[in-house]
Amino acid sequence: MHYTTAHEDTELIQLLTPDGELRDHPDYPLDISTEEIRDLYRDLVLVRRVDTEAVALQRQGELGLWASLLGQEAAQVGSGRALRANDMAFPSYREHGVAWCRGIHPKELLGLFRGVTNGGWDPYEHGCQLYTIVIGTQNLHATGYAMGVQRDGALGEDGTAVISYFGDGATSQGDTNEAFNFAAVNNAPVVFFCQNNQWAISEPLERQSRVPLYQRARGYGFPGVRIDGNDVLASLAVTRQALRSAREGQGPTLIEAFTYRMGAHTTNDDPTRYRVSAELDEWKQRDPILRMRAYLSDQGIAGDAFFTEVDSEADDLGERVRRECRELPEPDPLDIFREVYAEPNSHIDRQRADFAEYLASFEDAGANEGR
Amino acid sequence: MGTKLTIGKAINAGLRAAMDSDPKVLMMGEDVGKLGGVFRVTDGLQKDFGADRVIDTPLAESGIVGTAIGLALRGYRPICEIQFDGFFFPATNQTFSQLAKMRRRSAGALSLPVVIRIPYGGGIGAVEHHSESPEAYFAHTAGLRVVTVATPEDAYWMIQQAVTSDDPVIFLEPKRRYYEKSEVETGGALSAATPMDAARVARPGNDATLLAYGPMVKTALQAAEADTERDIEVVDLRCLAPIDYDTVTASVRRTGRLVVVHEAPLTNGVGGEIAARVTEECFYHLEAPVTRVCGFDTPYPQSRLEEHYLPDLDRVLDGVDRVFAY
Ligand SMILES: Cc1ncc(C[n+]2csc(CCOP(=O)(O)OP(=O)(O)O)c2C)c(N)n1
């Protein structure tokens, strides 16, 4: 089966084995305190909890849709924590872990999936652009942004790097391939972070690519690396290095995080129609959270008290996410006309006025007829 | 042979019939194989016709339409599925600059029998880019035929007509009506079915004409039904390019009033074109200006507001009132 090939892959960069053993990698030294390691574990658990709650909220009819990140926490948290405040992330629609690391409150994410907002957060405040749904488009935006960074002379040690997130399916899009080329010929400070979760809805990786995805970078003229996407430490170390290289003016890197989507594509999807459960069982052995937990306890970095504390923090967060989701205010009907243009626009002004009058006619009728 | 089918199942049955009757017919798109498409419209086709004829493509719309053009040039009849309306746009260059113009450029030497199926329109509580109404872009592009269906019967026959057409056809599927069910006469010859470019009087009436297509036909019929004081005719346009003006103007000449309804934004939409043409051809028959009830000139809103964006029964009736109050 396709997923075993990369497992044996000698080029797969892994710092933490599925059993929780730490291995040094000559090219990717892990420069991290025990406190940071504990924080990474906490992030993983909390992000998974947000995801679990969101799936449940969708089932209860509180959300229209949710795209679960189950299984991809390590790829997202590792790379997300590698970012600095002035870096800019360009997410797709499943990057709840990245959003978390960028300080975007879970309820902002829920608002989008509940249908009360179209975006939800200020991209500049968080250094994280809005979710994108049209596959591959954000890779060009990230590249253009990085070209802007270059022109601003904002590179160097304290400079800005850009990171773009997308899936294995997205590598088939023209936009992604154009972005790779623009980034390459311009030597733009952008990291392309592909979460290869093996599936694009029902289509396995073989329907998207005949070569390992990280190897594509060579054809464009920049380095590509494949990491164990379920290893938060590898994700952190490799992304840090790629961001540093971008900041130092050495141009783009493609990181392929080899991981697995453990849930359905979205809450609308039924994966039993196209994949076998043995595959899932295999990947459960490589769960990103379990291996961190094993490492933390084997090394005596954390004990039961810490794990209990994180779990109860997750319980609190879960409760808060549920409550805040239900409390999200309903948008006003006239919001439809808001912020369509920066300058006044006569079409919109007229339609807004007509619609306001139309809505008011119901209130009048209600007052008269008790409707 | 009548059977009750949903619109989705009727398209499936029509696709199956088309593939059965011509081995050159291919189906291609994202997730159309094992999954049967995200709306299950292609359910079971790969199982029965094989992965060579029902092709799960890489995730690339320009690639889908571009290679379909090549396959058509080689004598095949590809049916492309674009997963959602909002994901058509990566394929615009291939569709507008290439697919639509090749026949003309080759002075008729080339035929492009490509069908592009697109689930379109709102009303399913989706997230962004899943509820677009792009029909005017297509209808504005010479060289394309643009059709949409409102009933399972039309769905079954029109998809087959689209496949057998030697022109490129944009086949718009009203996704919020996929589950509407009614009787379909699946027996009989394709040649006997109403041509796909003919409009249809869905409900006869004498006092005003309500013109709709695709997802709004049902709403228009409900509005006509709800208006107990007036006798409203409903015309289902079916084909947006070319438009069957004969049916439209014949109706308006009799009723004297026209309300055009669509989900797509009002300005520069299909409704504007119809209003202009009806004014030109039926000026002396009109009792009131042609009125349009449409989506707003805004991006499709977040799902919690779509009930306000989409013309509903009340807004359609309000439009009808306006042509009588004139
Ligand atoms: C241009 C475009 N085409 C189709 C879709 C519908 N669609 C949404 S997600 C998806 C699969 C994406 O797979 P991948 O890039 O591997 O990312 P993943 O969802 O697995 O994270 C598809 C086909 C879309 N959103 N955009």
XYZ file of C-alpha atoms in Angstrom, chain A residues 47-313:
267
model
C -5.548 21.867 19.312
C -6.862 18.339 19.114
C -9.503 19.239 21.670
C -10.662 22.238 19.681
C -10.967 19.937 16.697
C -12.878 17.236 18.570
C -15.305 19.816 19.938
C -15.818 21.331 16.515
C -16.659 17.961 14.981
C -19.161 17.392 17.808
C -20.623 20.867 17.348
C -21.123 20.155 13.668
C -22.919 16.923 14.528
C -25.179 18.885 16.854
C -26.077 21.262 14.061
C -24.105 24.188 15.459
C -21.666 24.315 12.539
C -22.438 23.930 8.867
C -19.165 22.163 8.193
C -15.803 21.407 9.758
C -12.545 20.229 8.224
C -10.845 18.156 10.895
C -7.077 18.314 11.451
C -7.018 15.029 13.373
C -3.596 13.449 12.866
C -2.003 16.601 11.469
C -1.461 18.390 14.784
C 2.298 17.878 14.873
C 2.917 19.199 11.365
C 0.900 22.311 12.161
C 2.032 23.028 15.693
C 5.703 22.385 14.929
C 5.734 24.679 11.909
C 3.410 27.184 13.559
C 5.699 27.521 16.569
C 8.679 27.946 14.283
C 7.171 31.225 13.085
C 8.062 34.547 14.636
C 5.664 37.381 15.290
C 6.537 39.304 12.128
C 6.343 36.284 9.839
C 3.240 35.779 7.709
C 1.327 32.539 7.262
C -1.007 31.758 4.349
C -3.274 28.905 5.432
C -5.640 26.667 3.544
C -8.826 25.632 5.425
C -7.582 22.893 7.764
C -4.874 24.872 9.527
C -6.527 25.146 12.929
C -3.226 24.282 14.619
C -1.395 27.014 12.760
C -4.187 29.468 13.583
C -3.866 28.467 17.224
C -0.138 29.192 17.181
C -0.835 32.565 15.588
C -3.124 33.497 18.469
C -6.369 33.242 16.556
C -9.095 32.351 18.975
C -10.935 29.113 18.124
C -14.260 30.916 18.056
C -13.036 32.959 15.096
C -12.536 29.713 13.219
C -15.939 28.457 14.278
C -17.606 31.645 13.067
C -16.507 30.874 9.540
C -17.793 27.302 9.652
C -20.975 28.333 11.424
C -21.674 30.768 8.623
C -21.805 33.930 10.707
C -18.626 35.397 9.227
C -16.801 35.178 5.922
C -13.336 35.379 7.394
C -13.194 36.345 10.978
C -9.825 37.746 11.986
C -7.437 40.551 11.204
C -4.664 38.944 9.156
C -2.104 41.603 10.080
C -2.779 41.472 13.787
C -2.107 37.736 13.797
C 0.411 37.311 11.011
C -1.966 34.819 9.498
C -4.040 35.454 6.418
C -7.612 34.224 6.038
C -8.437 30.631 5.245
C -8.550 29.875 1.533
C -10.837 27.280 0.032
C -10.030 27.429 -3.653
C -7.180 24.931 -3.776
C -3.671 26.228 -4.370
C -4.477 29.933 -4.699
C -2.743 30.987 -1.489
C 0.610 29.738 -2.748
C 0.720 32.557 -5.265
C -0.415 35.057 -2.646
C 2.327 33.905 -0.295
C 4.897 34.191 -3.052
C 3.755 37.683 -3.966
C 3.822 38.721 -0.325
C 7.349 37.353 -0.048
C 8.351 39.352 -3.138
C 7.004 42.401 -1.317
C 9.092 41.534 1.727
C 12.145 41.433 -0.546
C 11.356 44.810 -2.018
C 10.888 46.264 1.438
C 14.360 45.042 2.341
C 12.790 43.264 5.300
C 15.162 40.304 5.227
C 18.018 39.422 7.551
C 18.174 38.153 11.113
C 15.152 40.159 12.303
C 13.416 40.030 8.975
C 10.186 38.482 7.806
C 9.665 35.082 6.287
C 6.492 33.763 4.688
C 4.970 30.307 4.925
C 2.207 28.808 2.833
C 0.173 25.730 3.741
C -1.474 23.355 1.307
C -2.241 19.709 0.746
C -0.952 16.978 -1.527
C -3.878 17.510 -3.902
C -2.995 21.183 -4.198
C 0.352 20.298 -5.769
C -1.562 19.437 -8.952
C -2.948 22.924 -9.373
C -1.439 25.306 -11.859
C -1.334 28.014 -9.197
C 0.916 25.902 -6.990
C 3.293 25.159 -9.823
C 3.336 28.779 -10.888
C 4.015 29.802 -7.311
C 6.968 27.418 -7.095
C 8.419 28.940 -10.220
C 7.807 32.570 -9.285
C 9.326 31.949 -5.882
C 12.325 30.231 -7.413
C 13.200 32.760 -10.088
C 12.723 35.589 -7.614
C 14.483 33.819 -4.776
C 11.516 34.835 -2.636
C 11.606 34.305 1.139
C 8.802 31.769 1.273
C 8.480 28.301 2.743
C 6.016 25.986 1.009
C 4.645 23.690 3.667
C 2.775 20.784 2.098
C 0.888 18.532 4.447
C 0.784 15.324 2.525
C -2.024 13.631 4.389
C -2.240 10.986 1.653
C -5.686 11.924 0.412
C -7.420 14.658 -1.541
C -10.976 13.838 -0.526
C -11.248 10.362 -2.116
C -8.188 10.539 -4.343
C -5.002 8.926 -3.073
C -1.616 10.500 -3.618
C -1.046 8.406 -6.759
C -3.741 10.404 -8.524
C -1.758 13.617 -7.910
C 1.870 12.745 -8.368
C 4.182 10.120 -9.704
C 7.195 11.391 -7.780
C 7.552 12.046 -4.074
C 6.294 15.576 -3.615
C 9.401 17.003 -1.957
C 11.444 16.008 -5.008
C 9.466 18.346 -7.189
C 11.294 21.309 -5.679
C 14.461 20.313 -7.520
C 12.829 20.872 -10.858
C 12.163 24.460 -9.870
C 15.604 24.960 -8.401
C 15.142 25.040 -4.651
C 15.534 22.472 -1.898
C 12.772 20.083 -0.925
C 12.735 18.041 2.263
C 10.420 15.411 3.579
C 9.748 15.276 7.281
C 7.810 12.909 9.459
C 4.724 15.040 9.721
C 3.642 13.343 12.913
C 6.819 14.427 14.652
C 6.335 17.881 16.111
C 10.041 18.254 16.830
C 11.069 17.533 13.248
C 8.413 19.921 12.036
C 9.720 22.636 14.351
C 13.402 22.127 13.605
C 13.098 21.822 9.844
C 10.659 24.705 9.479
C 12.845 26.942 11.646
C 15.747 26.233 9.395
C 13.767 26.817 6.219
C 12.436 30.114 7.575
C 15.942 31.158 8.572
C 17.230 30.355 5.129
C 14.401 32.408 3.605
C 15.151 35.338 5.907
C 18.826 35.172 5.035
C 17.974 35.616 1.386
C 18.505 32.044 0.274
C 15.057 31.704 -1.212
C 12.295 29.143 -0.960
C 12.150 25.660 0.513
C 9.498 23.018 0.035
C 8.735 20.987 3.131
C 6.625 17.916 2.630
C 5.196 16.852 5.963
C 4.397 13.194 5.512
C 1.320 12.651 7.626
C -2.184 11.270 7.569
C -5.697 12.640 7.742
C -7.188 10.427 10.440
C -10.707 11.771 10.127
C -13.007 12.395 7.196
C -12.077 15.076 4.661
C -14.791 17.247 6.152
C -17.888 16.476 8.172
C -19.685 16.012 4.815
C -17.380 13.224 3.723
C -17.655 9.470 4.150
C -14.155 7.951 3.950
C -15.454 4.378 4.202
C -16.368 4.668 0.537
C -12.757 4.897 -0.552
C -10.280 3.781 2.077
C -9.646 0.745 4.250
C -9.597 0.837 8.012
C -6.254 -1.013 8.203
C -4.628 2.128 6.901
C -6.053 4.166 9.734
C -4.992 1.573 12.298
C -1.460 1.716 10.987
C -1.351 5.474 11.339
C -2.787 5.395 14.830
C 0.496 3.785 15.837
C 2.197 6.967 14.742
C -0.091 9.349 16.607
C 1.720 12.645 17.121
C 0.450 13.123 20.675
C 1.188 9.643 22.008
C 4.810 9.771 20.966
C 5.353 13.133 22.654
C 3.729 11.868 25.775
C 5.948 8.771 25.783
C 9.013 10.931 25.298
C 8.061 13.374 28.049
C 7.446 10.666 30.613
C 10.381 8.433 29.620
C 12.744 11.369 29.972
C 11.128 12.537 33.174
C 10.396 15.887 31.549
C 6.805 15.646 32.678
C 4.808 13.401 34.943
C 1.223 12.602 35.789
C 0.606 15.931 37.419
C 1.491 17.730 34.198
C -0.608 15.456 32.021
C -3.599 15.827 34.334
C -3.166 19.575 34.298
C -3.085 19.685 30.485
C -6.133 17.457 30.276
C -8.122 19.659 32.580
C -6.978 22.699 30.628
